[in-house]
Structure formats: structure tokens, C-alpha cells
Amino acid sequence: MGRQVTGVGQAVRATLHLLVILVWVLAHVSCVSLIAMCPPAGPGNTSQYCRCERGTFRSGRNLTILCDFNNKEDVVLSSALYPFRRLGLMTAYVRIMNAISVLVTEDFLLEWLTVPSVGLDLWECGRVTVVPTPWQLNPTVHGSFSTFVGVGIVGCIVPYIPTGFLRDKTAAGLRISRSTVGVFNRGFLSNIREMRYLVLEDSTVDFVDGPVASEGFVTLSNRTTDGRNGLVLSNVTIQRLGNGAFNLIHQNRGNGFKMEMLGCYLGQVGMGAFTVTGDIAVTIKANRFRRLEKEAFKIDVARELKFEENVALSVDRLALAAINCHNLTSLERNTVHLDTMPDPLKNSSVIPFHISCGNPQIFTVISPAQPRLVEVTSIATWVLLAILLLFVLVILIYVVFWWRSGSNQNREYRKNDTFHFFNGLRSSKENLTILPDLNMTEVPAGVSNPLYDKTEPSCSK
């Protein structure tokens, strides 16, 4: 008996040990992230997820790294991806696709930024976490036109864009599409001479802390990249913009410099959140603003200015007073909702534009409808009760009249042991078919149903 108990105990302990080992393996295997790496150089060397192509062009050595993780891996992007610094590259482009999550480490950014012209795309990568890099640790002399840093984020969730994310280059570009961003930290553009494009489309942002450039302003570039240039916000929801968030300047005359905001929803817009000066075309159209603070728009440009079809639910009285106008300005079909009815009701005194804009009545001001007050008095109550009683009385008279008329017409009497009703309905006996009693009639031979036999009897014998 003791041996049996000992055997059972050993089996139980072995089972428990197996379960513990299984849980440990599952926990650790599921949490381990894969370090993205290029395969070693040489013929026949391949990687399960990454493909690295090296080449030499007239401008120097070039590198392209494409990694597709097929929605199977949590990825760590580190300096182990490739030794950028040691090989003297001129350009380096990295694309990470279809990862469960991506951690972009500090050592990757510092190694990658040593290449003069670099690009990074993160496509459909789940949650993307970018570790901040030390401030001004990797400066680059602005002496070469080829020094460029570009980042594209598509279909990702980014908790924050850190300070100094794009830095130390002659030119830069950032495009975020179909993504969710928590916070753009102040100065995420640092030591960038000119910005070729800053594009946000079909995305949501919690907070843009201002200014976005460590210098306090963003200088737009003369060059257009892939048809994108300037600041473009399209179908974007931004809950809050800090003071001076987007301060755009460009003093050289040319074509293609623009600031566009189309079909966006913006929550609280701080003072000078959109400050635009110089030779820049501005289009702000079909947007909705929850709250515009004082001088939320500071615009003084030499090219086209279109401020059209926008709706503001709450505004400071001087929210639009810093918009300067000229002969290429269009201010049409804009609407402001006011909490209280102004007195006197004059658009020029309610929401003033800059004096250069002429007649400010082009901006429509409306007030929300006031709730209708309903006062119930004793007179109204008695009138309502009288109408109700009259209605009940009419119904009672109609019921009595109908009952008495029906009793006279539905008299029942007995005649020849047969019941008759004169109420328009036939009795059950009247509904019967008047035919001879077939049980008492002899059926001729060969006739299955004499009632429906239409054959004439033969007279020949």
C-alpha cells in the first residue's frame, strides 16, 4: 500500500514539474523579441525575414534593408541590424513591415544617423516605441546637400515621438498615415536646416507640444520629394495643439511651398499654433475646431491664402485677428458658434479679422438656439380637462346609441322550429345547400356521382 502511495506521489510531482516547465517556456518564448539582423555578407547567406542589398553608385556605397516579419514577431531594431558606421555608406534605407511591435533603440538611431542620407519606413508594425537619443550627441556639419533623414510611419500605434527624433541633417521629411500618435514632444525636429515635408493624414494625435522644432521655427525646403512638400494635414484629428506648435517660415521666392489643412478636427488650438510667414501658399478648408485661443492663426504670407468652410464651436474674440489679407485672400463660408448672443450683433465687433481683410462680415456668426420655456398654468390645466371630459362624453353617447340600435335589429324569434336572425348574418341552417337526401335516393348503375352527371338518359331500347 505504501508503494502505491509513493508511486502516485511521484507521478503527481512529475506532472507538476512538467506544467511548471511548460508555463515557463510559454511565458518566455511569447515575450522574447526578435533582434532584426541582416544576413552576413557572402553568397548563399540568407535571413528568414530580412533581405539586404548592397551596391555602389557614383555617389558612393548604398544599402537597402527590407524586413517582412509576417505578423509573427516582436522586433527590436538595434545597431545589430547592420554596421552602418564602419562601412562608409553614402545612403541607407531601412523598411520594417508587418511586425507585431517594434522597439527602436537609441543605439540604432545613433548608428543609422551616421550615414549622410538615410530613410526609415515602419509599415503595419503594431505598437512602435522610439527610445529618445541623447541631446546633440551626433551632430552633422551642414556642408553636403545629400544629408537627409526621412521617416515614414503607416498603420502603427506610436505612444510618443521623442525630442530630437529627426536631427542633425541638412533636410528632413516625416510622413505619418493611418496611425495613432500619443504625443509629439517639443523639438522632435532638431538641427534641421530645412523641412521638405511634414505630412499627417488619416491619423489621430493626442497632443502636439510646441514648438515642434528646437529652434522655434521650421524652414520649408525648396525641393519637393515624391510630390509632397510643406506642412500637410489631411483628415487628421488632433486633440490639442500647444502654443506656437507649427511655426513655418520661408523667405525665398519660388514655387511649391505650402501649408494645407483639409477636413481635420482640432480640439484646443493654442496661441500661434499655426504661424506662417513668407512665400508660402496657405489653404485651411473644411475643418472643425472645438476651441480657438487668442491669435490661434498668425498668417502673413505673400501667396494665396484660403480660409474657407471652417467651423469653430468656441473661439476667443481675437482668435482670427492675426490673419493678414491681400488680393489673393479668400475668406468664405466660415461659421462660428457663440455661447451668448452679442449686443450689438455685428460681425466686425464679434470676431474681428485683421484690418487688411476689409469687411469681416464675410465670416458668419450664429448663436445656438435657446431652449423654449413652457409654463403650465391652472387655466391651461382646466381647459385640457374640459376637452378630455367632452371627448369621453361623446364616446359614451355613441356606445349607447350603437347598443340600442343593435338590440332592435337583432331580435330573435322562433317560427316553424327554425331560428332566424335579422342582423345581416345567415344562420348555420341557411348556409346548408338545399339538395335531395342522397341517402334515400337510388344511385343508377355506372354513375359515380349523380349530382354532377350531365349525361342524358338513352331512350333506345
Coordinates of C-alpha atoms in Angstrom, one line a residue, residues 231-448:
L231 CA 3.1 71.0 -44.0
V232 CA 0.1 68.9 -44.9
L233 CA -2.7 67.9 -42.5
S234 CA -5.4 65.8 -44.2
N235 CA -8.3 64.1 -42.3
V236 CA -6.4 64.3 -39.1
T237 CA -7.8 64.5 -35.5
I238 CA -5.6 66.4 -33.1
Q239 CA -7.0 66.9 -29.6
R240 CA -4.7 69.7 -28.5
L241 CA -2.0 71.9 -30.1
G242 CA 0.4 73.8 -27.9
N243 CA 1.3 77.4 -28.3
G244 CA 3.5 78.0 -31.4
A245 CA 3.3 74.3 -32.4
F246 CA 3.7 74.9 -36.2
N247 CA 5.8 78.0 -36.9
L248 CA 6.6 77.9 -40.7
I249 CA 8.8 80.3 -42.5
H250 CA 10.2 80.7 -46.0
Q251 CA 11.7 83.9 -47.3
N252 CA 13.0 82.9 -50.8
R253 CA 10.6 83.3 -53.6
G254 CA 9.7 80.2 -55.6
N255 CA 7.0 77.6 -56.3
G256 CA 5.7 74.7 -54.2
F257 CA 6.0 76.0 -50.6
K258 CA 2.6 75.3 -49.0
M259 CA 0.7 74.7 -45.8
E260 CA -2.5 72.7 -46.2
M261 CA -5.1 71.7 -43.6
L262 CA -8.1 69.9 -45.1
G263 CA -11.0 68.1 -43.5
C264 CA -9.4 67.9 -40.0
Y265 CA -10.9 68.1 -36.5
L266 CA -8.8 70.0 -34.0
G267 CA -9.6 70.3 -30.3
Q268 CA -7.9 73.1 -28.4
V269 CA -5.7 75.3 -30.7
G270 CA -3.2 77.3 -28.7
M271 CA -1.9 80.8 -29.4
G272 CA 0.1 80.9 -32.6
A273 CA -0.4 77.2 -33.1
F274 CA -0.3 77.9 -36.9
T275 CA 2.2 80.7 -37.6
V276 CA 3.0 81.1 -41.2
T277 CA 5.1 83.8 -42.8
G278 CA 7.0 84.3 -46.1
D279 CA 6.4 83.0 -49.6
I280 CA 4.0 80.2 -48.7
A281 CA 0.6 79.3 -50.1
V282 CA -1.9 78.5 -47.3
T283 CA -5.1 76.6 -47.6
I284 CA -7.2 75.9 -44.5
K285 CA -10.5 74.5 -45.6
A286 CA -13.5 72.4 -44.3
N287 CA -12.0 71.9 -40.8
R288 CA -13.8 71.8 -37.5
F289 CA -12.3 73.5 -34.4
R290 CA -13.5 72.9 -30.8
R291 CA -11.7 75.8 -29.3
L292 CA -9.6 78.6 -30.8
E293 CA -7.5 80.5 -28.4
K294 CA -6.3 84.1 -28.9
E295 CA -4.4 84.5 -32.2
A296 CA -4.6 80.8 -32.9
F297 CA -3.7 81.6 -36.5
K298 CA -0.9 84.1 -37.3
I299 CA -0.7 84.2 -41.0
D300 CA 1.1 86.8 -43.1
V301 CA 2.1 85.3 -46.5
A302 CA 2.8 86.6 -50.0
R303 CA 1.0 83.9 -51.9
E304 CA -2.6 82.5 -51.9
L305 CA -4.5 82.4 -48.6
K306 CA -7.7 80.4 -48.4
F307 CA -9.6 80.2 -45.2
E308 CA -12.9 78.6 -46.2
E309 CA -15.8 76.5 -44.9
N310 CA -14.4 76.1 -41.4
V311 CA -16.5 75.7 -38.3
A312 CA -15.4 76.8 -34.8
L313 CA -17.5 75.7 -31.8
S314 CA -15.8 78.1 -29.4
V315 CA -13.5 81.0 -30.0
D316 CA -11.6 83.7 -28.3
R317 CA -12.7 87.1 -29.6
L318 CA -9.2 87.7 -31.1
A319 CA -8.7 84.2 -32.4
L320 CA -8.6 85.4 -36.1
A321 CA -7.3 88.9 -35.6
A322 CA -3.8 88.0 -36.7
I323 CA -4.8 86.8 -40.2
N324 CA -3.5 89.3 -42.7
C325 CA -5.2 89.6 -46.1
H326 CA -4.3 90.7 -49.6
N327 CA -5.6 90.4 -53.1
L328 CA -5.1 86.6 -53.2
T329 CA -7.1 86.0 -50.0
S330 CA -10.4 84.2 -49.8
L331 CA -12.5 84.1 -46.6
E332 CA -15.8 82.4 -47.4
R333 CA -18.5 80.3 -45.7
N334 CA -16.9 80.2 -42.3
T335 CA -19.1 79.6 -39.2
V336 CA -18.6 80.4 -35.5
H337 CA -20.9 79.2 -32.7
L338 CA -21.2 81.7 -29.8
D339 CA -22.3 80.8 -26.3
T340 CA -24.2 84.1 -25.9
M341 CA -25.9 86.5 -28.2
P342 CA -23.6 89.5 -28.7
D343 CA -25.1 93.0 -28.4
P344 CA -25.0 94.7 -30.8
L345 CA -24.9 91.8 -33.4
K346 CA -22.2 92.9 -35.7
N347 CA -19.7 90.5 -37.2
S348 CA -16.9 93.1 -37.1
S349 CA -17.1 93.5 -33.4
V350 CA -17.8 89.8 -32.6
I351 CA -14.9 88.0 -34.3
P352 CA -12.6 90.7 -35.9
F353 CA -10.1 90.0 -38.6
H354 CA -7.0 92.0 -39.3
I355 CA -7.8 95.5 -40.7
S356 CA -6.3 94.4 -44.0
C357 CA -9.2 91.9 -44.5
G358 CA -11.7 94.6 -45.2
N359 CA -15.3 93.7 -44.4
P360 CA -15.2 91.0 -41.8
Q361 CA -18.9 90.2 -42.2
I362 CA -17.9 87.5 -44.6
F363 CA -17.4 85.4 -41.5
T364 CA -20.8 84.2 -40.4
V365 CA -21.6 84.2 -36.7
I366 CA -24.6 82.2 -35.4
S367 CA -25.9 81.5 -31.9
P368 CA -27.2 78.1 -30.7
A369 CA -31.0 78.0 -30.4
Q370 CA -32.2 78.9 -26.9
P371 CA -34.3 76.3 -25.1
R372 CA -38.1 77.1 -25.3
L373 CA -39.6 77.7 -21.9
V374 CA -43.0 76.1 -21.3
E375 CA -45.1 77.5 -18.5
V376 CA -48.0 75.4 -17.3
T377 CA -50.8 77.4 -15.6
S378 CA -54.0 76.4 -13.8
I379 CA -56.2 77.8 -16.6
A380 CA -54.4 75.6 -19.2
T381 CA -54.9 72.6 -16.9
W382 CA -58.7 73.2 -16.6
V383 CA -59.1 73.7 -20.3
L384 CA -57.3 70.4 -21.0
L385 CA -59.5 68.5 -18.5
A386 CA -62.7 70.0 -20.0
I387 CA -61.7 68.9 -23.5
L388 CA -60.9 65.4 -22.2
L389 CA -64.3 65.1 -20.5
L390 CA -66.1 66.2 -23.6
F391 CA -64.3 63.6 -25.6
V392 CA -65.2 60.9 -23.1
L393 CA -68.9 62.0 -23.1
V394 CA -69.1 61.8 -26.9
I395 CA -67.7 58.3 -26.9
L396 CA -70.3 57.2 -24.2
I397 CA -73.2 58.6 -26.2
Y398 CA -72.0 56.8 -29.3
V399 CA -71.7 53.5 -27.5
V400 CA -75.2 53.8 -26.0
F401 CA -76.8 54.6 -29.4
W402 CA -75.0 51.7 -31.1
W403 CA -76.2 49.3 -28.3
R404 CA -79.8 50.3 -28.6
S405 CA -79.8 50.1 -32.4
G406 CA -78.3 46.7 -32.3
S407 CA -80.8 45.3 -29.8
N408 CA -83.7 46.4 -32.1
Q409 CA -82.2 44.8 -35.2
N410 CA -81.0 41.6 -33.6
R411 CA -84.4 40.5 -32.3
E412 CA -84.6 36.7 -32.3
Y413 CA -87.9 34.9 -32.8
R414 CA -88.9 31.2 -33.4
K415 CA -91.0 30.2 -36.4
N416 CA -91.7 26.6 -37.5
D417 CA -89.0 25.4 -35.2
T418 CA -86.4 27.5 -37.1
F419 CA -84.2 30.3 -35.7
H420 CA -83.9 33.4 -37.8
F421 CA -81.7 36.5 -37.3
F422 CA -82.1 39.8 -39.0
N423 CA -78.7 41.2 -38.3
G424 CA -77.3 40.7 -41.7
L425 CA -75.8 37.3 -40.9
R426 CA -77.2 33.9 -42.0
S427 CA -77.8 31.1 -39.6
S428 CA -76.0 27.8 -39.8
K429 CA -79.0 26.1 -41.3
E430 CA -79.3 28.7 -44.0
N431 CA -75.8 28.1 -45.1
L432 CA -76.6 24.4 -45.9
T433 CA -77.1 23.5 -49.6
I434 CA -80.7 22.7 -50.5
L435 CA -80.4 19.2 -52.2
P436 CA -82.3 15.9 -52.1
D437 CA -81.4 13.5 -49.4
L438 CA -78.8 11.3 -51.1
N439 CA -79.2 8.5 -48.6
M440 CA -82.8 7.9 -49.7
T441 CA -82.1 8.0 -53.4
E442 CA -81.1 5.0 -55.5
V443 CA -78.0 5.7 -57.5
P444 CA -78.1 4.5 -61.1
A445 CA -75.5 1.9 -62.0
G446 CA -72.4 3.3 -63.7
V447 CA -72.9 6.8 -62.3
S448 CA -70.3 7.7 -59.6

